[in-house]
């Protein structure tokens, strides 16, 4: 059930329905589906909202909650014309929920069934508005995945696209975890049928189908059995008879079989806006159409659909005020998106500060150190004053942020401390370096990674560096490489994380007001060019780039696994051989008077290098429990530190390109099969 797809009128509430959800008073139902129930609600100022409450069966699934939370956070960044904004959400409530603005009007399929296809300026306004909405969604690193007539509402002020981001989390319209293709036949792209790929190009294929349906009342690939429709989509040509000639070119580009040949949402919005302006000049009888800043006004002017009133939303108002009230509410909720480019609610700071408790009710007290917002005068649908005191805050609630990049030509990094995991769509929407600063950062990351990988004979794993400014993230991608050992992929991940982290940290330190990238993620591609899985690794440059505790570096199993991969670097091989001999000599000299057994090369002392964190790892088998006691472990640590630091600093003094300054030593107990780190540190050159 869509968050905003509704019947013609508000339905009565049923037994067991909540009276309040968060700060919203529930007055009825808008609909119900497999994932949840959508309620009609009013905020403290009397503005109408749609509140989706997830069914309890899904609320008990931790994996669903995690997916739901990620999608809420991602969708909160999507703002733009012809979209319905996410107002608030609490994925950690006992019953998770989210709220959006309410958009009055029928869905496109309902309108076509009742009144037929769209025509004239209304059709061009529909094509323009829906393309603008997808452009905003794609710019935020989101892929809609479910563009179809049921997900577009025809409001009195223009079309509104529903369910961006949320559709994938709550209603799964791509390949499910069991590998079953879901979605509506006729609205699935050719590549989605073939491989399950769902990117921005797939949205544009669906957009072409959507506009063709709006213009003709027919699906361009027909109807029938799902496999028959799928065959037509993958192999047949679309039926576009009845489509205005001017729209044929952008729709033909959108319906191309190859994703690479399709028109982008930005280009489609620009081309359709030009056609819309042409319609306006014909009506006005002028030679020049409106400029880019006038497209919103032009869309509103050319849009010609009747308004929708639903008296169930509010109590009867005096006759002389009723018409003005409907107009005011519709304008506040919907029309502002066209002229301002984004729908917002600012009722005493309500949009950003509608703080919600994890139980889904308004909290009664503000957190310590924060004063409760003051009440302001407002009017409800009944004409009576409304209580607009904002609920107090609860730190567990996800706030819905404004777009950190809105209107900022050279934005600084603004997502510090955000723990949102990278979304595959951020990778799919990323682009190659564009500015000189981006190109320099990409080269630095690339070169640093190759330097690390080359020491293990892995420089065939050449990384690709891309940027997603909307997500403020640099993405490092490798692959595809057939039959790649798992430990090699892990080395690639660690090298990517280290190179990206150090490069971005340096940039943030030197250009804090103009450098927008502070997050990074590392990915691996499959043979078909899509992601192998979720990000291999991700992080934030402000977290630091080396695992240190109180200034002390510590070795770990990841570094040990990398060190165990044989080196192909001649200098490393030479230093490793000399260092092992020095460790043996130091141990035997220090223990000669304690009657401890002497060590030889045959005792299994090994040394390898981890180029990711510039560390030498030393490990030894201990079949006779020689190093079981703390005293013997301390002696081993002392012998290693003395010999290793002497060799590492000596190499650095003769070769300034030598980067290894850290060391760690571990003992492998043969009987238990466990490995214990007994010491680590950093040498001072």
XYZ file of C-alpha atoms in Angstrom:
685
model
C 0.000 0.000 0.000
C 1.477 3.319 -1.030
C 2.090 5.911 1.617
C -0.054 8.409 -0.269
C -2.089 6.319 -2.742
C -5.629 6.579 -1.415
C -9.276 6.095 -2.182
C -11.422 9.078 -3.128
C -12.330 9.838 0.482
C -11.068 9.196 3.980
C -12.508 5.960 5.342
C -13.627 5.618 8.976
C -11.091 4.354 11.484
C -11.460 0.729 12.560
C -11.348 -0.909 15.926
C -7.744 -1.088 17.099
C -6.521 1.806 14.950
C -4.294 4.239 16.879
C -5.649 7.582 18.051
C -2.254 9.231 17.625
C 0.986 8.356 15.846
C 3.862 10.581 16.852
C 2.577 14.167 16.828
C -0.256 13.330 14.414
C -3.928 12.914 15.362
C -5.425 10.037 13.371
C -8.894 10.757 11.959
C -9.422 7.809 9.604
C -7.923 5.428 7.074
C -6.612 6.054 3.600
C -5.962 2.425 2.753
C -4.240 -0.803 3.735
C -1.861 -3.234 2.065
C 0.483 -6.126 2.685
C 3.169 -4.113 4.467
C 1.120 -1.662 6.496
C -1.864 0.622 6.934
C -1.977 4.243 5.770
C -3.899 6.528 8.111
C -5.248 10.024 7.545
C -3.786 12.362 10.117
C -3.578 16.004 11.152
C -0.492 17.691 12.533
C -0.772 20.155 15.459
C -1.422 23.012 13.008
C -4.202 21.148 11.221
C -2.249 20.280 8.055
C -3.135 16.958 6.474
C -0.663 14.074 6.455
C -0.580 10.428 5.405
C 0.872 8.175 8.101
C 1.973 4.657 7.201
C 2.187 2.231 10.123
C 4.041 -1.032 9.434
C 2.308 -4.312 10.266
C 3.502 -5.955 13.473
C 4.752 -9.068 11.635
C 7.342 -6.976 9.805
C 8.078 -4.872 12.888
C 9.385 -8.045 14.577
C 11.918 -8.675 11.783
C 15.295 -7.014 12.617
C 16.439 -7.205 8.989
C 13.293 -5.430 7.809
C 13.787 -2.718 10.431
C 17.365 -2.156 9.290
C 16.322 -1.897 5.634
C 13.419 0.359 6.543
C 15.699 2.649 8.560
C 18.256 2.929 5.751
C 15.596 3.736 3.178
C 14.000 6.356 5.440
C 17.348 8.090 5.877
C 18.040 7.980 2.159
C 14.567 9.157 1.173
C 14.805 12.077 3.572
C 17.468 13.579 1.300
C 15.179 13.495 -1.756
C 13.582 16.886 -2.240
C 12.403 18.537 -5.410
C 9.485 19.527 -7.597
C 6.548 17.160 -8.064
C 7.519 14.972 -5.113
C 5.698 14.361 -1.851
C 8.070 15.077 1.039
C 8.816 12.710 3.871
C 7.954 14.638 7.054
C 8.949 12.339 9.895
C 9.597 8.713 10.730
C 10.381 6.439 13.653
C 11.767 3.109 12.440
C 12.738 2.202 16.029
C 9.227 2.521 17.451
C 7.502 -0.615 18.701
C 5.468 -0.267 15.497
C 7.609 1.564 12.887
C 5.936 4.360 10.948
C 6.570 7.219 8.578
C 4.580 10.276 7.554
C 4.371 12.276 4.343
C 2.366 15.265 3.213
C -1.052 14.338 1.892
C -1.668 14.977 -1.807
C -5.321 15.140 -2.880
C -6.343 13.684 -6.205
C -6.705 10.426 -8.163
C -3.803 8.319 -9.335
C -3.043 8.397 -13.062
C -4.662 5.001 -13.678
C -7.808 6.079 -11.813
C -8.038 9.278 -13.898
C -7.460 7.485 -17.217
C -10.104 4.882 -16.344
C -12.659 7.580 -15.462
C -11.834 10.407 -17.878
C -9.480 9.061 -20.553
C -5.978 10.130 -21.586
C -4.360 13.474 -20.768
C -4.247 16.029 -23.576
C -2.813 19.406 -24.510
C -0.867 21.401 -21.950
C -1.852 19.005 -19.151
C -0.040 16.154 -20.920
C 3.136 18.218 -21.433
C 2.973 19.389 -17.817
C 2.645 15.750 -16.729
C 5.703 14.703 -18.766
C 7.729 17.655 -17.454
C 6.751 17.250 -13.805
C 7.363 13.510 -13.625
C 10.759 13.889 -15.357
C 11.688 16.649 -12.885
C 10.715 14.392 -9.992
C 12.906 11.539 -11.270
C 15.784 13.959 -11.857
C 15.600 15.017 -8.194
C 15.407 11.394 -7.050
C 18.411 10.355 -9.150
C 20.425 13.406 -8.074
C 20.074 12.220 -4.464
C 21.509 8.808 -5.343
C 18.140 7.042 -5.237
C 16.495 4.797 -7.819
C 12.703 4.723 -7.684
C 12.256 1.177 -9.096
C 8.457 1.353 -9.209
C 7.449 4.070 -11.675
C 3.885 3.279 -12.808
C 0.444 4.981 -12.966
C -0.532 3.852 -9.465
C 2.448 5.785 -8.106
C 1.594 9.171 -9.636
C -1.145 11.332 -8.108
C -2.778 14.065 -10.198
C -3.203 16.857 -7.656
C -4.879 20.197 -8.414
C -1.403 21.756 -8.743
C 0.308 19.118 -10.876
C 1.517 15.496 -10.844
C 3.175 14.088 -7.733
C 5.433 11.007 -7.817
C 5.052 8.689 -4.824
C 7.095 6.120 -2.953
C 10.634 7.126 -3.936
C 13.053 4.957 -1.967
C 10.368 3.651 0.373
C 8.888 1.432 -2.352
C 12.059 -0.660 -2.485
C 12.354 -1.034 1.290
C 8.724 -1.776 2.088
C 7.297 -3.247 -1.084
C 10.395 -4.720 -2.838
C 9.977 -4.138 -6.552
C 13.294 -5.517 -7.720
C 14.715 -9.021 -7.277
C 13.737 -10.345 -3.860
C 15.937 -12.301 -1.493
C 14.560 -15.545 -2.893
C 15.414 -14.444 -6.431
C 11.777 -13.991 -7.506
C 11.119 -11.107 -9.896
C 8.372 -8.846 -8.601
C 6.775 -5.776 -10.085
C 4.084 -5.001 -12.628
C 4.449 -6.464 -16.138
C 4.802 -3.692 -18.693
C 6.611 -1.387 -16.254
C 9.813 -3.428 -15.941
C 12.838 -2.526 -18.084
C 14.513 -5.032 -20.449
C 17.669 -5.216 -18.310
C 15.588 -5.817 -15.192
C 13.944 -8.795 -16.868
C 17.323 -10.162 -17.970
C 19.555 -9.567 -14.941
C 17.526 -7.937 -12.188
C 19.448 -4.673 -12.674
C 17.452 -1.652 -11.447
C 19.230 1.658 -12.057
C 18.237 5.194 -13.087
C 18.049 4.001 -16.690
C 15.328 1.540 -15.666
C 13.350 4.394 -14.128
C 13.571 6.280 -17.419
C 12.302 3.273 -19.380
C 9.303 3.202 -17.039
C 8.926 6.991 -17.436
C 8.662 6.587 -21.215
C 6.002 3.921 -20.711
C 4.214 6.129 -18.170
C 3.990 9.199 -20.427
C 2.897 7.060 -23.382
C 0.135 5.581 -21.222
C -0.914 9.040 -20.025
C -1.114 10.265 -23.637
C -2.916 7.285 -25.191
C -4.560 5.345 -22.380
C -2.691 2.218 -23.612
C 0.416 0.377 -22.485
C 2.999 0.711 -25.292
C 3.899 -2.982 -24.971
C 0.321 -4.160 -24.547
C -1.225 -6.414 -21.932
C -1.583 -10.138 -21.429
C 0.325 -12.951 -19.746
C 3.446 -11.726 -17.895
C 5.818 -13.780 -20.076
C 4.226 -12.438 -23.248
C 4.570 -8.835 -22.043
C 8.159 -9.522 -20.995
C 8.981 -10.821 -24.492
C 7.519 -7.675 -26.097
C 9.466 -5.426 -23.712
C 12.774 -7.190 -24.466
C 12.272 -7.753 -28.193
C 9.356 -5.735 -29.577
C 8.872 -2.105 -30.545
C 6.549 0.132 -28.506
C 3.149 1.075 -29.930
C 3.101 4.893 -29.886
C 0.185 5.651 -32.213
C -1.790 8.615 -30.909
C 1.220 10.193 -29.232
C 1.808 13.876 -30.090
C 4.681 14.183 -32.570
C 6.685 16.473 -30.283
C 6.811 13.829 -27.528
C 7.920 10.989 -29.790
C 11.622 11.862 -29.690
C 12.121 11.963 -25.883
C 9.896 8.912 -25.375
C 11.665 6.914 -28.083
C 14.982 7.687 -26.351
C 13.528 6.628 -22.999
C 12.247 3.326 -24.408
C 15.543 2.270 -26.014
C 16.417 -1.387 -25.313
C 19.973 -0.520 -24.253
C 20.238 1.401 -20.949
C 23.251 3.312 -22.307
C 21.145 4.787 -25.118
C 18.346 6.133 -22.922
C 17.722 9.762 -22.163
C 18.544 10.887 -18.611
C 15.933 12.354 -16.286
C 17.642 15.769 -16.408
C 17.650 15.791 -20.217
C 14.043 14.578 -20.379
C 12.917 17.270 -17.942
C 14.708 19.952 -19.979
C 13.296 18.747 -23.303
C 9.743 18.397 -21.981
C 9.942 21.816 -20.297
C 10.803 23.297 -23.691
C 7.768 21.580 -25.227
C 5.616 22.774 -22.331
C 6.830 26.337 -22.894
C 5.839 25.983 -26.539
C 2.323 25.044 -25.493
C 2.174 28.105 -23.242
C 3.309 30.483 -26.002
C 0.617 29.113 -28.313
C -2.015 29.853 -25.689
C -0.610 33.298 -24.858
C 0.083 34.184 -28.489
C 3.656 35.294 -27.747
C 6.918 34.444 -29.472
C 9.038 33.756 -26.413
C 8.311 31.122 -23.836
C 9.139 31.395 -20.149
C 12.742 31.096 -18.978
C 13.941 28.227 -16.792
C 12.852 30.056 -13.659
C 9.306 30.211 -15.039
C 8.865 26.505 -15.743
C 7.068 25.947 -12.430
C 4.587 28.717 -13.140
C 4.133 27.408 -16.672
C 3.462 23.893 -15.359
C 0.787 25.217 -12.999
C -0.777 27.369 -15.703
C -1.013 24.548 -18.245
C -2.200 21.968 -15.717
C -5.954 21.663 -16.004
C -7.577 19.193 -13.634
C -10.364 19.845 -11.118
C -9.579 20.266 -7.444
C -10.429 17.581 -4.907
C -12.267 18.233 -1.658
C -12.824 15.649 1.057
C -15.020 16.899 3.905
C -14.022 13.940 6.064
C -10.675 15.652 6.717
C -12.166 18.440 8.791
C -15.336 19.702 10.423
C -17.765 21.781 8.294
C -16.607 25.374 7.942
C -18.851 28.407 7.411
C -19.985 28.545 3.780
C -18.219 31.828 3.002
C -14.871 30.431 4.216
C -15.035 26.907 2.833
C -13.713 27.642 -0.652
C -10.879 29.805 0.650
C -9.936 27.127 3.188
C -9.665 24.361 0.571
C -7.580 26.631 -1.648
C -5.259 27.589 1.211
C -4.627 24.009 2.334
C -4.024 22.777 -1.214
C -1.621 25.635 -1.880
C 0.308 25.095 1.366
C 0.669 21.357 0.888
C 1.136 21.032 -2.860
C 1.586 24.127 -5.010
C 4.661 25.405 -3.176
C 6.656 22.518 -4.617
C 6.266 23.862 -8.141
C 7.398 27.416 -7.524
C 9.917 26.830 -4.753
C 11.232 23.503 -6.013
C 10.539 21.697 -2.729
C 7.576 21.144 -0.418
C 8.344 22.105 3.154
C 6.424 22.473 6.401
C 7.568 24.997 8.980
C 5.001 25.123 11.735
C 6.951 26.508 14.692
C 9.942 24.538 13.445
C 7.762 21.453 13.142
C 9.266 19.948 9.999
C 12.743 19.690 11.378
C 11.829 19.382 15.050
C 8.778 17.170 15.139
C 10.514 14.925 17.623
C 8.842 11.574 18.089
C 9.131 8.985 20.795
C 9.988 5.376 20.074
C 6.495 4.431 21.253
C 4.969 6.489 18.445
C 3.329 9.118 20.676
C 4.151 12.712 21.429
C 6.638 12.915 24.266
C 5.772 15.037 27.255
C 9.049 16.704 28.169
C 12.015 18.129 26.323
C 15.426 16.582 26.828
C 17.744 18.123 29.351
C 19.223 21.406 28.248
C 16.633 22.104 25.568
C 13.620 24.340 26.009
C 10.291 23.259 24.563
C 9.233 25.279 21.508
C 6.697 28.024 22.135
C 3.129 27.610 20.912
C 2.081 29.852 18.062
C -1.291 30.852 16.724
C -2.636 28.771 13.862
C -5.955 27.645 12.481
C -7.318 24.135 12.019
C -9.712 22.982 9.344
C -12.607 23.921 11.616
C -11.509 27.534 11.835
C -10.590 27.139 15.512
C -7.158 27.873 16.985
C -4.844 24.877 16.909
C -2.308 23.843 19.505
C 1.021 24.031 17.651
C 3.361 23.316 20.533
C 5.923 20.965 19.035
C 6.429 17.669 20.880
C 9.596 17.337 22.879
C 12.608 15.537 21.470
C 13.640 11.945 21.816
C 17.179 11.100 20.662
C 16.104 7.730 19.239
C 13.939 9.297 16.562
C 15.296 9.807 13.067
C 15.083 13.469 12.150
C 14.247 14.310 8.578
C 17.074 16.653 7.467
C 16.973 19.302 4.829
C 19.121 18.816 1.756
C 22.658 19.751 2.881
C 23.569 20.799 -0.656
C 20.478 22.851 -1.523
C 21.476 26.171 -3.045
C 25.149 25.814 -2.127
C 27.465 26.023 -5.165
C 30.596 24.885 -3.292
C 29.327 22.942 -0.295
C 31.439 21.905 2.646
C 31.182 18.386 4.043
C 28.046 18.265 6.201
C 27.448 14.594 7.041
C 30.008 14.170 9.822
C 28.960 11.570 12.362
C 26.170 10.120 10.221
C 26.220 6.324 10.445
C 24.110 5.590 7.366
C 25.517 2.684 5.401
C 26.223 3.311 1.713
C 23.375 2.405 -0.618
C 24.022 0.639 -3.956
C 22.255 3.516 -5.701
C 24.937 5.921 -4.480
C 27.416 3.806 -6.438
C 25.192 3.597 -9.520
C 24.659 7.381 -9.510
C 28.325 8.248 -9.028
C 30.357 9.877 -11.797
C 34.007 10.176 -12.733
C 36.044 13.114 -11.488
C 34.856 16.404 -12.933
C 36.731 19.218 -11.191
C 40.527 19.584 -10.925
C 40.249 18.902 -7.197
C 38.317 15.688 -7.799
C 40.773 14.553 -10.458
C 43.678 15.170 -8.101
C 41.980 13.220 -5.293
C 41.131 10.358 -7.659
C 44.732 10.127 -8.863
C 46.060 10.154 -5.306
C 43.728 7.363 -4.199
C 44.448 5.345 -7.352
C 48.230 5.665 -7.039
C 48.285 4.886 -3.331
C 46.207 1.758 -3.864
C 48.383 0.521 -6.719
C 51.479 1.088 -4.606
C 50.013 -1.119 -1.879
C 48.655 -3.774 -4.227
C 51.845 -4.013 -6.285
C 53.813 -5.409 -3.348
C 51.523 -8.460 -3.379
C 51.469 -8.812 -7.174
C 47.877 -7.501 -7.159
C 48.278 -4.391 -9.302
C 46.067 -6.086 -11.916
C 43.187 -5.125 -9.581
C 43.086 -1.558 -10.852
C 40.562 0.574 -8.963
C 38.039 2.991 -10.458
C 37.408 6.155 -8.439
C 34.032 7.898 -8.759
C 32.223 10.661 -6.903
C 28.664 11.192 -5.665
C 28.462 14.784 -4.491
C 24.847 14.480 -3.379
C 25.856 11.656 -1.030
C 29.181 13.438 -0.279
C 30.909 10.102 -0.888
C 33.950 8.921 -2.861
C 33.520 5.400 -4.211
C 36.336 2.951 -4.963
C 35.397 0.082 -7.267
C 37.280 -3.012 -8.340
C 36.550 -6.048 -10.467
C 35.362 -8.031 -12.097
C 38.198 -10.563 -11.733
C 37.331 -14.228 -12.137
C 38.267 -16.725 -9.413
C 39.759 -14.082 -7.156
C 40.781 -15.465 -3.736
C 38.792 -14.006 -0.857
C 41.902 -12.719 0.899
C 42.877 -10.772 -2.243
C 39.497 -9.052 -2.289
C 39.990 -8.205 1.370
C 43.357 -6.624 0.610
C 41.658 -4.545 -2.088
C 39.030 -3.431 0.416
C 41.579 -2.429 3.029
C 43.764 -0.642 0.498
C 40.758 1.264 -0.808
C 39.641 2.261 2.660
C 43.104 3.413 3.691
C 43.861 5.342 0.489
C 40.472 7.037 0.377
C 40.444 7.828 4.088
C 43.887 9.421 4.165
C 43.278 11.375 0.954
C 39.919 12.736 2.101
C 41.227 13.536 5.577
C 43.986 15.634 4.018
C 41.464 17.436 1.804
C 39.082 18.124 4.683
C 41.926 19.515 6.743
C 43.115 21.865 4.003
C 39.777 22.816 2.389
C 37.135 22.516 5.131
C 34.750 25.064 3.588
C 34.817 23.930 -0.044
C 35.587 20.190 -0.070
C 32.289 18.222 0.068
C 33.582 14.650 0.350
C 34.162 13.082 3.751
C 32.690 9.598 3.286
C 34.079 6.698 1.270
C 32.981 3.215 0.296
C 34.666 0.307 -1.485
C 32.761 -1.911 -3.925
C 33.299 -4.937 -6.151
C 31.671 -5.440 -9.554
C 30.277 -8.611 -11.075
C 30.904 -9.724 -14.655
C 27.740 -7.906 -15.808
C 29.042 -4.610 -14.440
C 26.726 -4.347 -11.435
C 27.618 -4.695 -7.757
C 28.606 -8.092 -6.420
C 26.925 -7.278 -3.098
C 26.710 -4.429 -0.652
C 29.792 -2.296 -0.089
C 32.876 -4.275 0.921
C 33.727 -1.496 3.334
C 32.901 2.096 4.120
C 33.788 4.802 6.567
C 34.334 8.458 7.249
C 37.629 10.278 6.916
C 37.001 12.159 10.146
C 37.109 8.852 12.053
C 40.866 8.521 11.505
C 42.548 6.188 9.071
C 44.465 3.843 11.358
C 43.184 1.622 14.156
C 44.824 3.184 17.183
C 43.983 3.161 20.878
C 45.344 5.989 23.023
C 47.852 6.730 20.275
C 49.119 3.132 20.133
C 48.773 1.159 16.902
C 47.671 -2.469 17.268
C 47.959 -5.307 14.808
C 44.916 -7.359 13.884
C 43.867 -10.454 11.950
C 43.150 -8.470 8.784
C 46.704 -7.156 8.703
C 48.091 -10.584 9.517
C 46.117 -12.139 6.654
C 47.557 -9.569 4.274
C 51.092 -10.104 5.594
C 50.775 -13.850 5.019
C 50.310 -13.262 1.276
C 53.831 -13.581 -0.198
C 55.465 -10.320 -1.216
C 56.759 -9.669 -4.711
C 58.743 -6.576 -3.724
C 62.524 -7.193 -3.737
C 63.222 -4.707 -0.943
C 60.571 -6.296 1.293
C 61.942 -9.776 0.645
C 65.465 -8.631 1.481
C 64.436 -6.800 4.659
C 62.225 -9.693 5.798
C 65.095 -12.193 5.503
C 67.524 -9.941 7.341
C 64.994 -9.091 10.070
C 64.156 -12.740 10.839
C 67.872 -13.477 11.277
C 68.218 -10.415 13.534
C 65.248 -11.545 15.674
C 66.790 -14.988 16.147
C 70.150 -13.491 17.062
C 68.619 -11.042 19.528
C 66.470 -13.731 21.187
C 69.374 -16.139 21.569
C 71.642 -13.416 22.975
C 69.064 -12.244 25.512
C 68.114 -15.735 26.727
C 71.554 -17.349 26.883
C 71.790 -16.854 30.669
C 68.218 -18.012 31.449
C 68.690 -21.548 30.079
C 65.808 -21.054 27.642
C 66.057 -23.033 24.438
C 67.708 -21.238 21.568
C 65.684 -20.478 18.430
C 66.671 -21.401 14.899
C 65.221 -20.719 11.485
C 63.642 -24.150 11.675
C 61.492 -22.995 14.611
C 59.142 -21.283 12.182
C 59.749 -17.566 12.668
C 58.018 -15.797 9.767
C 57.742 -12.185 8.717
C 55.462 -10.534 6.176
C 54.348 -7.019 5.316
C 50.952 -5.358 5.327
C 51.282 -2.421 2.893
C 47.839 -1.093 3.820
C 48.905 0.027 7.274
C 52.681 0.002 6.632
C 53.258 -2.756 9.165
C 55.586 -5.738 9.505
C 53.966 -8.829 11.044
C 56.021 -11.512 12.754
C 54.501 -14.825 13.751
C 55.761 -18.138 15.034
C 54.364 -21.597 15.697
C 54.632 -22.798 19.305
C 54.256 -26.590 19.303
C 56.042 -26.979 22.631
C 54.243 -24.118 24.438
C 57.548 -22.292 24.718
C 55.746 -18.946 24.749
C 52.848 -19.894 27.001
C 54.024 -17.827 29.975
C 53.813 -14.044 30.202
C 57.563 -13.850 30.847
C 58.440 -15.732 27.651
C 55.951 -13.636 25.653
C 57.510 -10.471 27.045
C 60.976 -11.703 26.080
C 59.785 -12.504 22.560
C 58.176 -9.069 22.231
C 61.391 -7.397 23.400
C 63.542 -9.345 20.958
C 61.205 -8.566 18.057
C 60.928 -4.862 18.881
C 64.706 -4.447 19.141
C 65.507 -6.290 15.911
C 62.569 -5.066 13.838
C 62.902 -1.387 14.674
C 66.639 -1.512 14.006
C 66.047 -2.986 10.548
C 63.026 -0.859 9.623
C 64.580 2.444 10.637
C 67.851 1.474 8.962
C 66.001 0.846 5.699
C 64.138 4.147 6.018
C 67.371 6.061 6.572
C 68.808 4.658 3.345
C 65.591 4.736 1.303
C 63.101 7.539 2.032
C 60.408 5.731 0.022
C 60.383 2.939 2.599
C 57.054 3.237 4.454
C 57.064 0.455 7.055
C 57.298 1.785 10.602
C 54.847 -0.438 12.526
C 55.215 -3.987 13.782
C 53.167 -6.705 15.475
C 54.108 -10.168 16.750
C 51.812 -13.149 17.268
C 52.187 -16.688 18.581
C 50.269 -19.572 17.008
C 49.429 -22.354 19.453
C 49.485 -25.605 17.486
C 47.425 -27.631 19.979
C 44.483 -25.208 20.244
C 44.747 -23.727 16.773
C 44.537 -20.194 18.177
C 46.752 -17.191 17.506
C 47.547 -14.597 20.142
C 49.055 -11.167 19.562
C 51.714 -10.599 22.204
C 52.966 -7.172 21.170
C 52.858 -4.357 18.657
C 54.179 -0.854 18.266
C 55.543 1.909 16.061
C 59.208 2.516 15.378
C 60.577 6.058 15.293
C 62.818 6.557 12.247
